Coordinates of C-alpha atoms in Angstrom, one line a residue:
M1 CA 107.6 79.1 135.4
C2 CA 105.1 77.1 137.0
Q3 CA 102.7 75.0 134.6
H4 CA 99.4 76.3 135.9
Q5 CA 100.8 79.8 135.2
S6 CA 101.9 78.8 131.8
V7 CA 98.3 77.5 131.0
S8 CA 97.0 81.0 132.3
I9 CA 99.2 82.9 130.0
R10 CA 98.4 81.0 127.0
A11 CA 94.5 81.5 127.7
I12 CA 95.2 85.7 127.4
S13 CA 97.3 85.4 124.8
R14 CA 94.8 83.2 123.1
N15 CA 91.7 85.6 123.6
W16 CA 93.9 89.0 123.6
A17 CA 91.7 90.6 121.0
E18 CA 88.6 89.3 121.9
Q19 CA 88.9 90.0 125.4
M20 CA 89.6 93.7 124.2
G21 CA 86.3 93.8 122.4
Y22 CA 87.9 93.6 118.7
Y23 CA 85.6 91.0 117.2
R24 CA 83.1 94.0 115.9
F25 CA 86.1 95.8 115.0
L26 CA 87.7 93.1 113.1
N27 CA 84.7 92.0 111.3
N28 CA 83.9 95.6 110.0
D29 CA 84.4 95.2 106.0
E30 CA 86.1 98.7 106.0
V31 CA 89.0 97.8 108.1
T32 CA 91.1 95.8 105.9
A33 CA 94.7 94.0 106.6
S34 CA 96.2 96.3 103.7
E35 CA 94.9 99.5 105.3
L36 CA 96.4 98.4 108.8
S37 CA 99.5 97.5 107.0
M38 CA 99.7 100.7 105.4
S39 CA 99.5 102.6 109.1
L40 CA 102.2 100.6 110.3
A41 CA 104.3 101.8 107.6
R42 CA 103.5 105.3 108.2
H43 CA 104.3 104.5 111.7
C44 CA 108.5 103.1 110.8
Q45 CA 108.3 105.9 108.7
T46 CA 108.8 108.6 111.5
Q47 CA 111.9 106.4 113.0
V48 CA 114.0 106.6 110.3
E49 CA 115.8 109.3 109.9
G50 CA 119.5 109.5 109.4
R51 CA 119.9 106.1 109.7
H52 CA 121.4 103.2 108.2
I53 CA 118.2 100.3 108.0
L54 CA 118.2 97.2 107.7
A55 CA 114.6 95.9 106.2
I56 CA 114.6 92.0 107.2
S57 CA 111.5 90.1 105.5
D58 CA 110.5 86.5 105.8
S59 CA 107.8 84.5 105.4
S60 CA 105.9 82.2 108.0
E61 CA 102.5 80.5 107.3
I62 CA 99.4 80.9 109.3
N63 CA 97.5 77.4 110.1
L64 CA 94.4 77.2 110.7
Q65 CA 93.4 73.8 110.2
A66 CA 92.4 73.2 113.7
H67 CA 89.4 75.5 112.7
A68 CA 88.9 74.2 109.4
G69 CA 85.2 73.2 110.2
R70 CA 84.3 76.6 111.4
C71 CA 86.3 79.3 109.6
K72 CA 85.0 80.3 106.4
P73 CA 86.9 79.0 103.7
E74 CA 86.8 82.7 101.1
N75 CA 90.5 83.5 100.9
L76 CA 92.2 80.5 102.9
G77 CA 94.3 78.2 100.9
S78 CA 96.9 75.3 101.5
V79 CA 99.8 75.7 104.0
G80 CA 102.4 73.4 105.5
N81 CA 103.2 70.4 103.3
N82 CA 99.6 71.4 101.2
D83 CA 97.6 69.7 103.7
G84 CA 96.5 72.6 105.9
L85 CA 94.3 75.1 105.9
G86 CA 95.3 78.7 106.2
F87 CA 97.4 81.4 104.7
W88 CA 100.7 83.5 104.4
L89 CA 102.2 86.4 106.4
H90 CA 105.5 88.3 104.4
P91 CA 106.3 91.2 107.0
T92 CA 109.4 93.4 106.4
L93 CA 111.2 94.5 109.8
A94 CA 113.4 97.7 109.9
V95 CA 115.8 97.7 112.0
D96 CA 119.0 99.6 113.0
A97 CA 122.5 98.6 110.9
E98 CA 124.6 100.1 113.9
S99 CA 122.4 98.4 117.0
G100 CA 119.8 95.8 115.8
F101 CA 117.2 97.7 117.8
P102 CA 113.7 97.1 115.4
F103 CA 111.8 100.3 114.6
G104 CA 108.6 98.7 113.0
L105 CA 107.0 97.2 109.9
S106 CA 107.6 98.9 106.9
A107 CA 105.4 96.2 104.7
V108 CA 103.4 93.8 105.3
Q109 CA 102.3 91.1 102.7
I110 CA 99.4 88.4 102.8
W111 CA 98.2 86.1 100.5
H112 CA 97.2 82.5 100.3
R113 CA 97.5 79.6 97.7
E114 CA 94.6 77.5 96.0
V115 CA 93.9 74.5 97.8
E116 CA 94.0 72.6 94.3
R117 CA 96.4 74.1 91.9
L118 CA 98.8 72.8 89.2
D119 CA 102.1 72.2 89.5
K120 CA 105.2 74.1 89.2
T121 CA 106.2 72.2 85.8
Q122 CA 102.6 72.0 84.8
R123 CA 102.1 75.5 85.4
R124 CA 105.4 76.4 83.3
Y125 CA 106.9 78.5 86.4
K126 CA 110.5 79.2 85.3
Q127 CA 108.7 80.6 82.1
L128 CA 106.3 83.0 83.9
P129 CA 107.9 86.7 84.4
I130 CA 108.7 87.3 88.2
E131 CA 105.5 89.4 88.7
A132 CA 103.7 86.5 88.7
K133 CA 105.6 84.2 90.7
E134 CA 105.4 84.2 94.7
S135 CA 108.9 84.6 94.7
Y136 CA 108.2 88.7 93.7
K137 CA 107.3 88.9 97.4
W138 CA 111.0 89.8 98.1
I139 CA 111.2 92.5 95.2
K140 CA 107.4 93.7 96.2
S141 CA 108.5 94.3 99.6
A142 CA 111.6 96.8 98.4
V143 CA 109.4 98.2 96.0
S144 CA 106.3 99.2 99.1
S145 CA 109.0 100.1 101.4
Q146 CA 111.4 102.3 99.8
P147 CA 108.9 105.3 99.6
H148 CA 108.6 105.2 103.5
F149 CA 112.2 105.1 104.0
E150 CA 113.0 107.8 101.6
S151 CA 110.5 109.7 102.9
G152 CA 111.4 109.1 106.7
G153 CA 115.3 110.5 105.6
A154 CA 116.9 107.1 106.2
V155 CA 120.4 107.6 104.7
Q156 CA 120.8 104.0 103.5
V157 CA 118.6 100.9 103.1
T158 CA 119.7 97.2 103.1
Y159 CA 117.2 94.8 102.3
I160 CA 118.1 91.2 103.8
G161 CA 116.8 88.3 102.6
D162 CA 117.3 83.8 103.6
R163 CA 117.9 81.8 100.7
E164 CA 114.8 81.6 99.0
A165 CA 115.8 85.3 98.3
D166 CA 118.5 84.4 96.3
I167 CA 116.9 85.1 92.7
Y168 CA 118.7 87.2 89.9
E169 CA 115.9 89.1 88.9
E170 CA 116.0 90.9 92.7
W171 CA 119.8 91.6 92.3
F172 CA 118.8 93.7 89.4
D173 CA 115.5 95.6 90.6
V174 CA 116.7 96.2 94.4
P175 CA 119.5 98.6 93.5
Q176 CA 117.7 100.3 90.7
L177 CA 115.4 101.5 93.9
G178 CA 118.6 103.2 95.0
A179 CA 119.1 100.5 97.9
Q180 CA 121.6 97.6 99.1
L181 CA 121.0 94.0 99.0
L182 CA 122.5 91.6 101.0
V183 CA 120.9 87.9 100.8
R184 CA 122.2 83.9 101.5
V185 CA 123.5 82.3 98.6
G186 CA 120.5 79.8 97.6
Q187 CA 121.7 78.7 94.1
D188 CA 125.1 77.8 93.0
R189 CA 125.6 80.3 90.3
T190 CA 127.1 79.8 87.0
L191 CA 130.0 82.6 87.2
V192 CA 130.9 85.0 84.2
D193 CA 134.6 83.9 82.9
K194 CA 134.9 80.9 85.6
S195 CA 134.7 77.3 85.0
N196 CA 133.7 76.9 88.2
K197 CA 130.6 77.4 90.2
L198 CA 130.2 79.7 92.9
S199 CA 130.6 77.4 95.7
V200 CA 133.8 75.9 94.2
E201 CA 135.1 79.0 93.4
V202 CA 134.7 80.7 96.9
A203 CA 136.3 77.4 98.6
Q204 CA 139.6 77.9 96.9
Q205 CA 139.9 81.4 98.0
S206 CA 142.3 81.7 100.8
V207 CA 141.1 82.4 104.1
Q208 CA 141.4 86.2 105.1
G209 CA 140.7 86.2 109.1
S210 CA 138.5 84.4 111.3
Y211 CA 136.2 85.4 114.5
P212 CA 134.7 83.8 117.2
V213 CA 130.2 83.5 117.4
V214 CA 128.3 82.0 120.5
V215 CA 126.1 79.6 119.1
P216 CA 122.8 79.4 121.7
E217 CA 121.7 76.4 123.4
D218 CA 119.0 74.7 121.1
K219 CA 116.8 71.9 123.3
R220 CA 114.6 71.1 120.5
L221 CA 118.1 69.9 118.4
K222 CA 119.7 68.6 121.7
R223 CA 122.6 71.1 121.2
P224 CA 124.8 72.9 123.8
A225 CA 125.7 76.3 124.1
R226 CA 129.4 76.7 122.6
E227 CA 131.9 79.2 121.4
A228 CA 132.2 78.3 117.3
F229 CA 135.1 79.6 115.4
M230 CA 134.6 81.0 111.8
S231 CA 136.9 81.3 108.9
V232 CA 136.1 84.2 106.7
R233 CA 136.8 84.7 102.7
Y234 CA 135.5 87.1 100.7
G235 CA 136.1 88.4 97.4
R236 CA 134.2 90.0 94.2
V237 CA 132.2 87.7 91.6
R238 CA 130.5 88.2 88.4
I239 CA 126.9 86.5 88.6
Q240 CA 125.8 85.2 85.1
R241 CA 122.3 85.8 83.9
P242 CA 120.4 83.0 83.9
K243 CA 118.8 81.1 80.4
R244 CA 115.3 81.8 81.2
L245 CA 115.6 85.3 81.7
S246 CA 115.4 88.0 78.4
G247 CA 118.9 90.0 77.9
E248 CA 116.5 92.6 77.0
V249 CA 115.1 92.9 80.6
Y250 CA 117.9 91.9 82.6
P251 CA 121.7 91.9 81.9
A252 CA 124.0 89.7 80.8
S253 CA 125.4 89.9 84.6
V254 CA 125.7 91.4 88.0
T255 CA 128.4 91.7 89.9
L256 CA 128.2 91.5 93.6
C257 CA 130.4 90.7 96.8
V258 CA 130.6 87.4 98.4
V259 CA 131.2 86.6 102.2
D260 CA 131.9 83.2 102.9
A261 CA 132.3 82.2 107.2
Q262 CA 132.4 78.5 107.9
E263 CA 133.1 76.9 111.4
V264 CA 136.4 75.4 112.1
S265 CA 136.9 71.9 114.0
P266 CA 133.1 71.9 115.0
P267 CA 132.4 69.1 118.0
A268 CA 132.3 65.8 116.7
G269 CA 128.7 64.8 115.4
T270 CA 128.0 68.7 115.1
E271 CA 127.4 70.0 111.4
P272 CA 129.7 72.9 111.3
L273 CA 128.0 76.6 110.9
H274 CA 128.2 78.3 107.3
W275 CA 127.0 81.3 105.9
C276 CA 127.5 82.5 102.1
L277 CA 126.4 85.5 101.4
L278 CA 126.1 87.4 98.2
T279 CA 125.8 91.2 98.6
T280 CA 125.7 94.7 96.7
H281 CA 127.8 96.3 99.7
S282 CA 131.5 96.5 98.8
V283 CA 133.6 94.0 100.9
E284 CA 137.3 95.1 100.3
T285 CA 138.5 94.6 103.9
L286 CA 138.0 91.9 106.5
E287 CA 136.6 94.3 108.9
Q288 CA 133.8 95.3 106.2
A289 CA 133.2 91.4 105.6
L290 CA 133.0 91.2 109.3
Q291 CA 130.4 94.2 109.0
V292 CA 128.4 92.5 106.4
L293 CA 128.2 88.9 108.8
K294 CA 127.0 90.9 111.6
W295 CA 124.0 92.6 109.7
Y296 CA 122.7 89.1 108.4
Q297 CA 122.8 87.6 111.7
W298 CA 120.6 90.4 112.5
R299 CA 118.2 88.7 110.2
W300 CA 117.1 86.5 113.8
R301 CA 115.4 89.6 114.8
I302 CA 112.4 88.5 112.3
E303 CA 112.4 84.9 113.7
Q304 CA 112.2 86.5 117.2
L305 CA 109.0 88.5 115.8
F306 CA 107.1 85.5 114.7
A307 CA 108.2 83.2 117.8
I308 CA 106.1 86.2 119.7
L309 CA 103.5 86.3 117.1
K310 CA 102.8 82.4 117.2
Q311 CA 103.0 80.0 120.4
T312 CA 105.8 81.7 122.6
G313 CA 103.8 84.6 122.4
L314 CA 100.1 85.7 121.0
D315 CA 99.2 82.3 119.6
I316 CA 97.7 83.9 116.7
E317 CA 96.5 80.3 115.3
A318 CA 94.4 79.9 118.0
T319 CA 92.0 82.9 117.4
Q320 CA 88.3 82.3 117.6
L321 CA 87.7 84.3 114.7
E322 CA 85.8 82.7 111.7
S323 CA 86.3 85.4 108.9
A324 CA 89.9 84.9 106.9
Q325 CA 89.5 89.0 106.4
A326 CA 88.9 89.7 110.1
I327 CA 91.9 87.3 111.0
Q328 CA 94.1 88.6 108.3
A329 CA 93.3 92.3 109.8
L330 CA 93.9 90.9 113.5
C331 CA 97.3 89.3 112.0
V332 CA 98.9 93.1 111.3
L333 CA 97.6 93.8 115.1
A334 CA 99.4 91.2 116.3
L335 CA 102.4 91.8 114.1
S336 CA 102.4 95.5 115.7
A337 CA 102.0 94.1 119.4
S338 CA 105.0 91.9 118.5
V339 CA 107.2 94.8 117.4
R340 CA 106.3 96.3 120.5
V341 CA 107.3 93.1 122.9
L342 CA 109.8 92.7 120.7
Q343 CA 111.7 96.5 121.5
L344 CA 111.1 96.4 124.9
V345 CA 113.2 92.6 125.0
E346 CA 115.7 94.3 123.2
G347 CA 116.0 97.7 124.8
R348 CA 115.6 96.7 128.4
D349 CA 119.0 97.8 128.8
D350 CA 119.1 100.2 126.4
A351 CA 119.2 104.0 127.7
T352 CA 119.7 105.4 124.3
Q353 CA 116.3 104.9 123.1
P354 CA 113.6 106.9 124.3
A355 CA 110.6 105.4 125.8
A356 CA 108.3 107.1 122.9
V357 CA 110.2 104.3 120.6
V358 CA 106.9 102.4 122.0
F359 CA 104.7 104.4 123.7
P360 CA 103.0 107.8 122.9
L361 CA 102.9 110.9 125.5
D362 CA 100.0 109.9 127.1
Q363 CA 100.9 106.1 127.9
Q364 CA 104.2 107.6 129.2
Q365 CA 102.4 110.1 131.7
C366 CA 100.5 107.1 132.6
L367 CA 104.1 104.8 133.2
V368 CA 105.3 108.0 135.3
Q369 CA 102.7 107.6 138.0
L370 CA 103.0 104.0 137.8
A371 CA 106.2 103.7 138.2
C372 CA 106.5 104.4 142.0
T373 CA 104.3 101.9 142.7
L374 CA 106.5 99.2 141.1
Q375 CA 109.7 100.2 143.5
G376 CA 110.4 97.7 145.8
R377 CA 112.2 98.3 148.9
T378 CA 115.4 97.9 148.8
R379 CA 117.6 99.3 146.4
K380 CA 118.3 96.3 144.2
Q381 CA 114.5 96.4 143.3
Q382 CA 114.9 100.3 142.2
N383 CA 114.6 101.3 138.5
P384 CA 118.0 101.9 137.9
H385 CA 117.6 103.5 134.6
P386 CA 117.1 107.3 133.2
P387 CA 113.1 108.2 133.2
Q388 CA 111.6 108.2 130.0
T389 CA 114.2 106.0 128.1
L390 CA 113.3 102.7 126.9
A391 CA 115.0 100.7 129.3
W392 CA 113.1 102.4 132.1
A393 CA 109.7 101.5 130.4
A394 CA 110.8 98.1 129.8
W395 CA 112.1 98.0 133.7
C396 CA 108.2 98.9 134.1
I397 CA 106.3 96.4 131.9
A398 CA 108.7 93.5 133.3
R399 CA 107.9 94.4 137.2
L400 CA 104.3 94.3 135.7
G401 CA 104.8 91.1 134.1
G402 CA 105.6 89.5 137.2
W403 CA 109.9 90.2 137.0
T404 CA 111.1 90.4 140.7
G405 CA 113.6 93.5 139.3
Y406 CA 116.7 91.9 141.0
S407 CA 119.5 91.4 138.4
S408 CA 120.2 87.9 140.1
Q409 CA 117.1 86.8 137.9
R410 CA 116.8 86.0 134.6
P411 CA 116.4 89.1 132.5
P412 CA 112.7 89.5 131.4
G413 CA 112.2 87.9 128.1
I414 CA 108.9 87.6 125.5
V415 CA 106.6 85.7 127.8
T416 CA 107.2 88.5 130.7
M417 CA 107.2 91.4 128.7
L418 CA 103.8 90.3 126.9
R419 CA 102.2 89.5 130.2
G420 CA 103.5 92.9 131.7
L421 CA 102.2 94.9 128.2
Q422 CA 98.8 93.0 129.0
Q423 CA 98.9 94.4 132.4
F424 CA 99.6 97.8 131.6
D425 CA 97.1 98.2 128.6
S426 CA 94.4 97.2 131.2
F427 CA 95.5 99.9 134.0
F428 CA 95.9 102.6 131.0
A429 CA 92.1 102.0 129.9
G430 CA 91.7 102.7 133.9
W431 CA 93.6 106.0 133.7
S432 CA 92.4 107.8 130.7
F433 CA 88.7 106.8 131.7
N434 CA 89.6 108.1 135.3
R435 CA 91.5 110.9 133.4
D436 CA 88.8 111.8 130.8
V437 CA 86.1 112.3 133.9
Y438 CA 87.6 114.5 136.1
T439 CA 89.0 116.8 133.5
Q440 CA 85.3 117.6 131.7

């Protein structure tokens, strides 16, 4: 992509809400991030019937330090290494356990940290109840999301978190909701009736299988693409309750399954891949262990979501809004738009999903009329997907975003889909206006 094109896309992304006239809407006191989040959760609820859902959560900061002199300080606090101004997001992304396809957001938490506050020792952080800690966000995600999944008819829900989510209270509280849990090990736990800690106990287990993993290129880390071979261990462990917790509230131990995958013979000078996971799912076979590892790999979906929300896509931190309440509401709207982009990228070859996953009926009608204008003269530039499927719609949006349609070209990604959606939204606004005028 040429440099001037990149700058143009960034400029559009920067002002996407302002250009659509959202200033007045977002600054309305009745428009709150919590109400908008609830609307997203209700929509997500309509997508989960009959499915095993992976509810993937993670946190990301919204750093507004560049606008510190302009933004109003209310509802803003420290981010980064306590040297920036902004707030925090903790969304929960619902993903299909069979395909990894994202269906929406079941919860969005937003909070800020005080600019000046006592450190953990001064606050006696370890002695605080879990509800008073920031880490309660992991349990709160499940508490907020589970009613929507149950009402929507999901057959099973597995909550997934990274190392930060490895807290003892969650291993007890989430199963009480009727859900499963899968978390990357963050603490070297004490085991019941074992002299070894968790890490030593796992390392002493025999290897029970292996599998290949394609490691993508990472230019930032100067890491070339490679295929890694992972050795797999799995078993059952009893985690002992930490001494800081009351036995009146939490059981003396919880029994979990551990799945450990470690790279065999990595290239010289390369840190080996290593995932050690704890889960409430039963893992008795290599097939079950590989399934758990696959589910955890789909945690990458929420990293993609944050990339779309930030500099790769919408560049939300460049907003010109001044009120924290308005910026937080904007973030929820931007998360919704980011999900749509992610769905188009992930569904660009998926003819099993209907276009209705991303586009309501009136937008599909508009797409049908627009589709014929996007076809090229050659067969290679014809939309190859069945009409009204998500793959068909994604092909149209990608063409609007500047993709040629040739299979020899690199598949359309985040920037192309975002640009195509912006073009389509503008076209749809005009199409809707003309339709309303001629039907009155």
